[in-house]
Amino acid sequence: MNVREAHPGEHDEIRALLTTAYGQYVGEVPAALFEHYVHDLTDLDHAAGRATTLVALDDDRVVGTARFYPAGKVEEVPLPADWAWVRAVAVHPSLRRGGVARALMAHCTGLAATPGTAALSLHTFAFMAGAVRLYEQLGYRRAPEWDISVSEHYAVGGDLVALTYRLDVLPAS
């Protein structure tokens, strides 16, 4: 499994992967909210210059993706300035539980291991049980004081809360 920074020519493939991977959750949230959420996840241009979009490759095929924001570059959600953030983690449904998400998260942890970064954070939902299980296995712990109301964030009705998890990181030596 090779994880590297995505090339612009892969953006359409990444958008399709995100749409497919998150499509399983369409019935978990109100339709209007889900539409805003997926649009936000697939907007790769919005974070240009602040985030790094990663891809996991299997025989040169994009099978996973994640977006890494270094500490101090997170504008989308309120977090401490010394926290990095990862979002839009997705794995092709046929390859789930095959180590792709684990490889992406390990790469993000390596990117976060810089002086001045205290933690790597992410947001997820309780209904994403497999993802929650993986994050907890990797050592992430809840940081409920940083949970966000996704309904308020997108100014759409509903009552959906994104759960915040954090992993304390040490700078690489």
PDB file of C-alpha atoms in Angstrom:
ATOM      1  CA  MET A   1       0.000   0.000   0.000  1.00  0.00           C
ATOM      2  CA  ASN A   2       1.468   3.305  -1.099  1.00  0.00           C
ATOM      3  CA  VAL A   3       0.217   6.575   0.446  1.00  0.00           C
ATOM      4  CA  ARG A   4       1.235   9.855  -1.145  1.00  0.00           C
ATOM      5  CA  GLU A   5      -0.012  13.339  -1.917  1.00  0.00           C
ATOM      6  CA  ALA A   6      -2.709  13.351  -4.588  1.00  0.00           C
ATOM      7  CA  HIS A   7      -2.045  14.780  -8.041  1.00  0.00           C
ATOM      8  CA  PRO A   8      -4.586  17.227  -9.534  1.00  0.00           C
ATOM      9  CA  GLY A   9      -5.396  14.689 -12.253  1.00  0.00           C
ATOM     10  CA  GLU A  10      -6.720  12.345  -9.547  1.00  0.00           C
ATOM     11  CA  HIS A  11      -9.260  14.797  -8.104  1.00  0.00           C
ATOM     12  CA  ASP A  12     -12.222  13.451 -10.068  1.00  0.00           C
ATOM     13  CA  GLU A  13     -11.377   9.913  -8.951  1.00  0.00           C
ATOM     14  CA  ILE A  14     -11.089  11.123  -5.333  1.00  0.00           C
ATOM     15  CA  ARG A  15     -14.466  12.880  -5.522  1.00  0.00           C
ATOM     16  CA  ALA A  16     -16.062   9.708  -6.887  1.00  0.00           C
ATOM     17  CA  LEU A  17     -14.453   7.626  -4.129  1.00  0.00           C
ATOM     18  CA  LEU A  18     -15.681  10.022  -1.417  1.00  0.00           C
ATOM     19  CA  THR A  19     -19.208   9.985  -2.845  1.00  0.00           C
ATOM     20  CA  THR A  20     -19.229   6.176  -3.018  1.00  0.00           C
ATOM     21  CA  ALA A  21     -17.676   5.629   0.404  1.00  0.00           C
ATOM     22  CA  TYR A  22     -19.944   8.084   2.216  1.00  0.00           C
ATOM     23  CA  GLY A  23     -23.009   6.989   0.223  1.00  0.00           C
ATOM     24  CA  GLN A  24     -23.663   4.192   2.702  1.00  0.00           C
ATOM     25  CA  TYR A  25     -24.661   6.843   5.257  1.00  0.00           C
ATOM     26  CA  VAL A  26     -27.335   8.532   3.151  1.00  0.00           C
ATOM     27  CA  GLY A  27     -30.162   7.328   5.408  1.00  0.00           C
ATOM     28  CA  GLU A  28     -28.391   8.262   8.645  1.00  0.00           C
ATOM     29  CA  VAL A  29     -28.887  12.027   8.369  1.00  0.00           C
ATOM     30  CA  PRO A  30     -31.543  14.325   6.889  1.00  0.00           C
ATOM     31  CA  ALA A  31     -31.218  14.533   3.096  1.00  0.00           C
ATOM     32  CA  ALA A  32     -30.504  18.288   2.972  1.00  0.00           C
ATOM     33  CA  LEU A  33     -27.782  17.941   5.579  1.00  0.00           C
ATOM     34  CA  PHE A  34     -26.244  14.937   3.818  1.00  0.00           C
ATOM     35  CA  GLU A  35     -26.145  16.886   0.543  1.00  0.00           C
ATOM     36  CA  HIS A  36     -24.221  19.765   2.183  1.00  0.00           C
ATOM     37  CA  TYR A  37     -21.881  17.353   3.952  1.00  0.00           C
ATOM     38  CA  VAL A  38     -20.934  15.392   0.819  1.00  0.00           C
ATOM     39  CA  HIS A  39     -20.521  18.605  -1.178  1.00  0.00           C
ATOM     40  CA  ASP A  40     -18.145  19.865   1.526  1.00  0.00           C
ATOM     41  CA  LEU A  41     -16.171  16.601   1.582  1.00  0.00           C
ATOM     42  CA  THR A  42     -15.744  16.566  -2.193  1.00  0.00           C
ATOM     43  CA  ASP A  43     -14.737  20.252  -2.480  1.00  0.00           C
ATOM     44  CA  LEU A  44     -11.017  19.656  -2.862  1.00  0.00           C
ATOM     45  CA  ASP A  45     -10.344  23.206  -4.031  1.00  0.00           C
ATOM     46  CA  HIS A  46     -11.662  24.863  -0.855  1.00  0.00           C
ATOM     47  CA  ALA A  47      -8.699  23.711   1.210  1.00  0.00           C
ATOM     48  CA  ALA A  48      -6.056  24.314  -1.443  1.00  0.00           C
ATOM     49  CA  GLY A  49      -2.922  25.785   0.094  1.00  0.00           C
ATOM     50  CA  ARG A  50      -3.922  24.751   3.621  1.00  0.00           C
ATOM     51  CA  ALA A  51      -4.477  21.015   3.404  1.00  0.00           C
ATOM     52  CA  THR A  52      -2.831  18.049   1.769  1.00  0.00           C
ATOM     53  CA  THR A  53      -5.094  15.569   0.029  1.00  0.00           C
ATOM     54  CA  LEU A  54      -3.649  12.089   0.282  1.00  0.00           C
ATOM     55  CA  VAL A  55      -4.354   8.962  -1.722  1.00  0.00           C
ATOM     56  CA  ALA A  56      -3.756   5.322  -0.931  1.00  0.00           C
ATOM     57  CA  LEU A  57      -2.847   3.357  -4.024  1.00  0.00           C
ATOM     58  CA  ASP A  58      -3.131  -0.308  -4.841  1.00  0.00           C
ATOM     59  CA  ASP A  59      -1.496  -1.090  -8.192  1.00  0.00           C
ATOM     60  CA  ASP A  60      -1.768   2.618  -9.154  1.00  0.00           C
ATOM     61  CA  ARG A  61      -5.519   2.588  -8.419  1.00  0.00           C
ATOM     62  CA  VAL A  62      -6.850   5.123  -5.891  1.00  0.00           C
ATOM     63  CA  VAL A  63      -8.456   2.998  -3.167  1.00  0.00           C
ATOM     64  CA  GLY A  64      -8.451   5.482  -0.293  1.00  0.00           C
ATOM     65  CA  THR A  65      -8.116   9.146   0.527  1.00  0.00           C
ATOM     66  CA  ALA A  66      -7.762  11.545   3.446  1.00  0.00           C
ATOM     67  CA  ARG A  67      -7.237  15.290   3.814  1.00  0.00           C
ATOM     68  CA  PHE A  68      -4.605  16.502   6.291  1.00  0.00           C
ATOM     69  CA  TYR A  69      -4.541  20.025   7.740  1.00  0.00           C
ATOM     70  CA  PRO A  70      -1.422  21.013   9.696  1.00  0.00           C
ATOM     71  CA  ALA A  71      -1.785  22.827  13.007  1.00  0.00           C
ATOM     72  CA  GLY A  72      -2.606  26.474  12.448  1.00  0.00           C
ATOM     73  CA  LYS A  73      -4.246  25.845   9.063  1.00  0.00           C
ATOM     74  CA  VAL A  74      -7.651  24.617  10.244  1.00  0.00           C
ATOM     75  CA  GLU A  75     -10.378  27.172   9.465  1.00  0.00           C
ATOM     76  CA  GLU A  76     -13.402  24.941   8.913  1.00  0.00           C
ATOM     77  CA  VAL A  77     -14.059  24.034  12.554  1.00  0.00           C
ATOM     78  CA  PRO A  78     -13.005  25.478  15.910  1.00  0.00           C
ATOM     79  CA  LEU A  79     -10.008  23.599  17.310  1.00  0.00           C
ATOM     80  CA  PRO A  80      -6.980  24.581  19.385  1.00  0.00           C
ATOM     81  CA  ALA A  81      -4.335  26.280  17.238  1.00  0.00           C
ATOM     82  CA  ASP A  82      -1.787  23.566  18.013  1.00  0.00           C
ATOM     83  CA  TRP A  83      -3.995  20.731  16.740  1.00  0.00           C
ATOM     84  CA  ALA A  84      -3.700  19.275  13.246  1.00  0.00           C
ATOM     85  CA  TRP A  85      -6.860  17.862  11.676  1.00  0.00           C
ATOM     86  CA  VAL A  86      -7.690  15.014   9.333  1.00  0.00           C
ATOM     87  CA  ARG A  87     -10.983  14.688   7.504  1.00  0.00           C
ATOM     88  CA  ALA A  88     -12.609  13.069   4.493  1.00  0.00           C
ATOM     89  CA  VAL A  89     -11.079   9.669   5.239  1.00  0.00           C
ATOM     90  CA  ALA A  90     -12.560   7.230   2.755  1.00  0.00           C
ATOM     91  CA  VAL A  91     -11.818   3.727   1.543  1.00  0.00           C
ATOM     92  CA  HIS A  92     -13.362   1.961  -1.404  1.00  0.00           C
ATOM     93  CA  PRO A  93     -16.148  -0.238   0.057  1.00  0.00           C
ATOM     94  CA  SER A  94     -14.680  -3.428  -1.425  1.00  0.00           C
ATOM     95  CA  LEU A  95     -11.411  -2.880   0.464  1.00  0.00           C
ATOM     96  CA  ARG A  96     -12.673  -1.923   3.913  1.00  0.00           C
ATOM     97  CA  ARG A  97     -10.937  -3.617   6.829  1.00  0.00           C
ATOM     98  CA  GLY A  98      -7.963  -4.271   4.571  1.00  0.00           C
ATOM     99  CA  GLY A  99      -5.570  -1.777   6.166  1.00  0.00           C
ATOM    100  CA  VAL A 100      -6.162   1.136   3.777  1.00  0.00           C
ATOM    101  CA  ALA A 101      -7.610   3.528   6.405  1.00  0.00           C
ATOM    102  CA  ARG A 102      -4.940   2.424   8.884  1.00  0.00           C
ATOM    103  CA  ALA A 103      -2.214   3.305   6.331  1.00  0.00           C
ATOM    104  CA  LEU A 104      -3.789   6.702   5.635  1.00  0.00           C
ATOM    105  CA  MET A 105      -4.080   7.487   9.346  1.00  0.00           C
ATOM    106  CA  ALA A 106      -0.464   6.421   9.972  1.00  0.00           C
ATOM    107  CA  HIS A 107       0.651   8.771   7.206  1.00  0.00           C
ATOM    108  CA  CYS A 108      -1.367  11.616   8.728  1.00  0.00           C
ATOM    109  CA  THR A 109       0.146  10.906  12.144  1.00  0.00           C
ATOM    110  CA  GLY A 110       3.595  11.177  10.588  1.00  0.00           C
ATOM    111  CA  LEU A 111       2.681  14.503   8.972  1.00  0.00           C
ATOM    112  CA  ALA A 112       1.399  15.801  12.317  1.00  0.00           C
ATOM    113  CA  ALA A 113       4.596  14.890  14.177  1.00  0.00           C
ATOM    114  CA  THR A 114       6.099  18.369  13.913  1.00  0.00           C
ATOM    115  CA  PRO A 115       7.222  20.871  16.538  1.00  0.00           C
ATOM    116  CA  GLY A 116       4.290  22.939  17.734  1.00  0.00           C
ATOM    117  CA  THR A 117       1.662  20.275  17.075  1.00  0.00           C
ATOM    118  CA  ALA A 118       0.119  18.811  20.222  1.00  0.00           C
ATOM    119  CA  ALA A 119      -2.539  16.577  18.707  1.00  0.00           C
ATOM    120  CA  LEU A 120      -4.019  15.191  15.535  1.00  0.00           C
ATOM    121  CA  SER A 121      -7.787  15.500  15.597  1.00  0.00           C
ATOM    122  CA  LEU A 122     -10.728  14.335  13.540  1.00  0.00           C
ATOM    123  CA  HIS A 123     -14.502  14.417  13.568  1.00  0.00           C
ATOM    124  CA  THR A 124     -16.723  11.420  13.031  1.00  0.00           C
ATOM    125  CA  PHE A 125     -20.243  10.282  13.844  1.00  0.00           C
ATOM    126  CA  ALA A 126     -21.490   7.579  16.180  1.00  0.00           C
ATOM    127  CA  PHE A 127     -23.182   5.805  13.242  1.00  0.00           C
ATOM    128  CA  MET A 128     -19.753   5.379  11.597  1.00  0.00           C
ATOM    129  CA  ALA A 129     -19.065   2.500  13.994  1.00  0.00           C
ATOM    130  CA  GLY A 130     -16.247   0.924  11.980  1.00  0.00           C
ATOM    131  CA  ALA A 131     -14.373   4.212  11.765  1.00  0.00           C
ATOM    132  CA  VAL A 132     -14.873   4.925  15.466  1.00  0.00           C
ATOM    133  CA  ARG A 133     -13.550   1.466  16.306  1.00  0.00           C
ATOM    134  CA  LEU A 134     -10.459   2.003  14.142  1.00  0.00           C
ATOM    135  CA  TYR A 135      -9.697   5.433  15.608  1.00  0.00           C
ATOM    136  CA  GLU A 136      -9.979   4.104  19.138  1.00  0.00           C
ATOM    137  CA  GLN A 137      -7.708   1.160  18.262  1.00  0.00           C
ATOM    138  CA  LEU A 138      -5.169   3.669  16.949  1.00  0.00           C
ATOM    139  CA  GLY A 139      -5.190   5.493  20.288  1.00  0.00           C
ATOM    140  CA  TYR A 140      -7.529   8.361  19.541  1.00  0.00           C
ATOM    141  CA  ARG A 141      -9.559   9.543  22.518  1.00  0.00           C
ATOM    142  CA  ARG A 142     -12.745  11.567  22.700  1.00  0.00           C
ATOM    143  CA  ALA A 143     -12.458  15.329  23.101  1.00  0.00           C
ATOM    144  CA  PRO A 144     -16.159  16.167  23.599  1.00  0.00           C
ATOM    145  CA  GLU A 145     -15.466  19.805  24.420  1.00  0.00           C
ATOM    146  CA  TRP A 146     -14.656  20.237  20.687  1.00  0.00           C
ATOM    147  CA  ASP A 147     -17.717  18.401  19.290  1.00  0.00           C
ATOM    148  CA  ILE A 148     -19.581  20.448  16.704  1.00  0.00           C
ATOM    149  CA  SER A 149     -23.183  20.704  15.636  1.00  0.00           C
ATOM    150  CA  VAL A 150     -23.067  19.826  11.967  1.00  0.00           C
ATOM    151  CA  SER A 151     -26.634  21.061  11.601  1.00  0.00           C
ATOM    152  CA  GLU A 152     -25.574  24.524  12.793  1.00  0.00           C
ATOM    153  CA  HIS A 153     -22.315  24.391  10.805  1.00  0.00           C
ATOM    154  CA  TYR A 154     -24.233  23.938   7.555  1.00  0.00           C
ATOM    155  CA  ALA A 155     -27.234  26.013   8.717  1.00  0.00           C
ATOM    156  CA  VAL A 156     -29.569  23.114   7.964  1.00  0.00           C
ATOM    157  CA  GLY A 157     -32.246  21.663  10.222  1.00  0.00           C
ATOM    158  CA  GLY A 158     -31.603  18.564  12.235  1.00  0.00           C
ATOM    159  CA  ASP A 159     -29.634  17.628  15.283  1.00  0.00           C
ATOM    160  CA  LEU A 160     -26.411  15.962  14.168  1.00  0.00           C
ATOM    161  CA  VAL A 161     -23.259  16.258  16.266  1.00  0.00           C
ATOM    162  CA  ALA A 162     -19.792  15.442  14.957  1.00  0.00           C
ATOM    163  CA  LEU A 163     -17.756  13.706  17.638  1.00  0.00           C
ATOM    164  CA  THR A 164     -14.225  15.001  18.108  1.00  0.00           C
ATOM    165  CA  TYR A 165     -11.342  12.608  18.652  1.00  0.00           C
ATOM    166  CA  ARG A 166      -7.708  13.486  19.319  1.00  0.00           C
ATOM    167  CA  LEU A 167      -4.401  11.675  19.273  1.00  0.00           C
ATOM    168  CA  ASP A 168      -1.544  13.264  21.189  1.00  0.00           C
ATOM    169  CA  VAL A 169       1.521  13.441  18.939  1.00  0.00           C
ATOM    170  CA  LEU A 170       5.185  13.853  19.632  1.00  0.00           C
ATOM    171  CA  PRO A 171       7.465  15.640  17.180  1.00  0.00           C
ATOM    172  CA  ALA A 172       9.635  13.345  15.090  1.00  0.00           C
ATOM    173  CA  SER A 173      13.188  13.253  16.349  1.00  0.00           C
TER     174      SER A 173
END
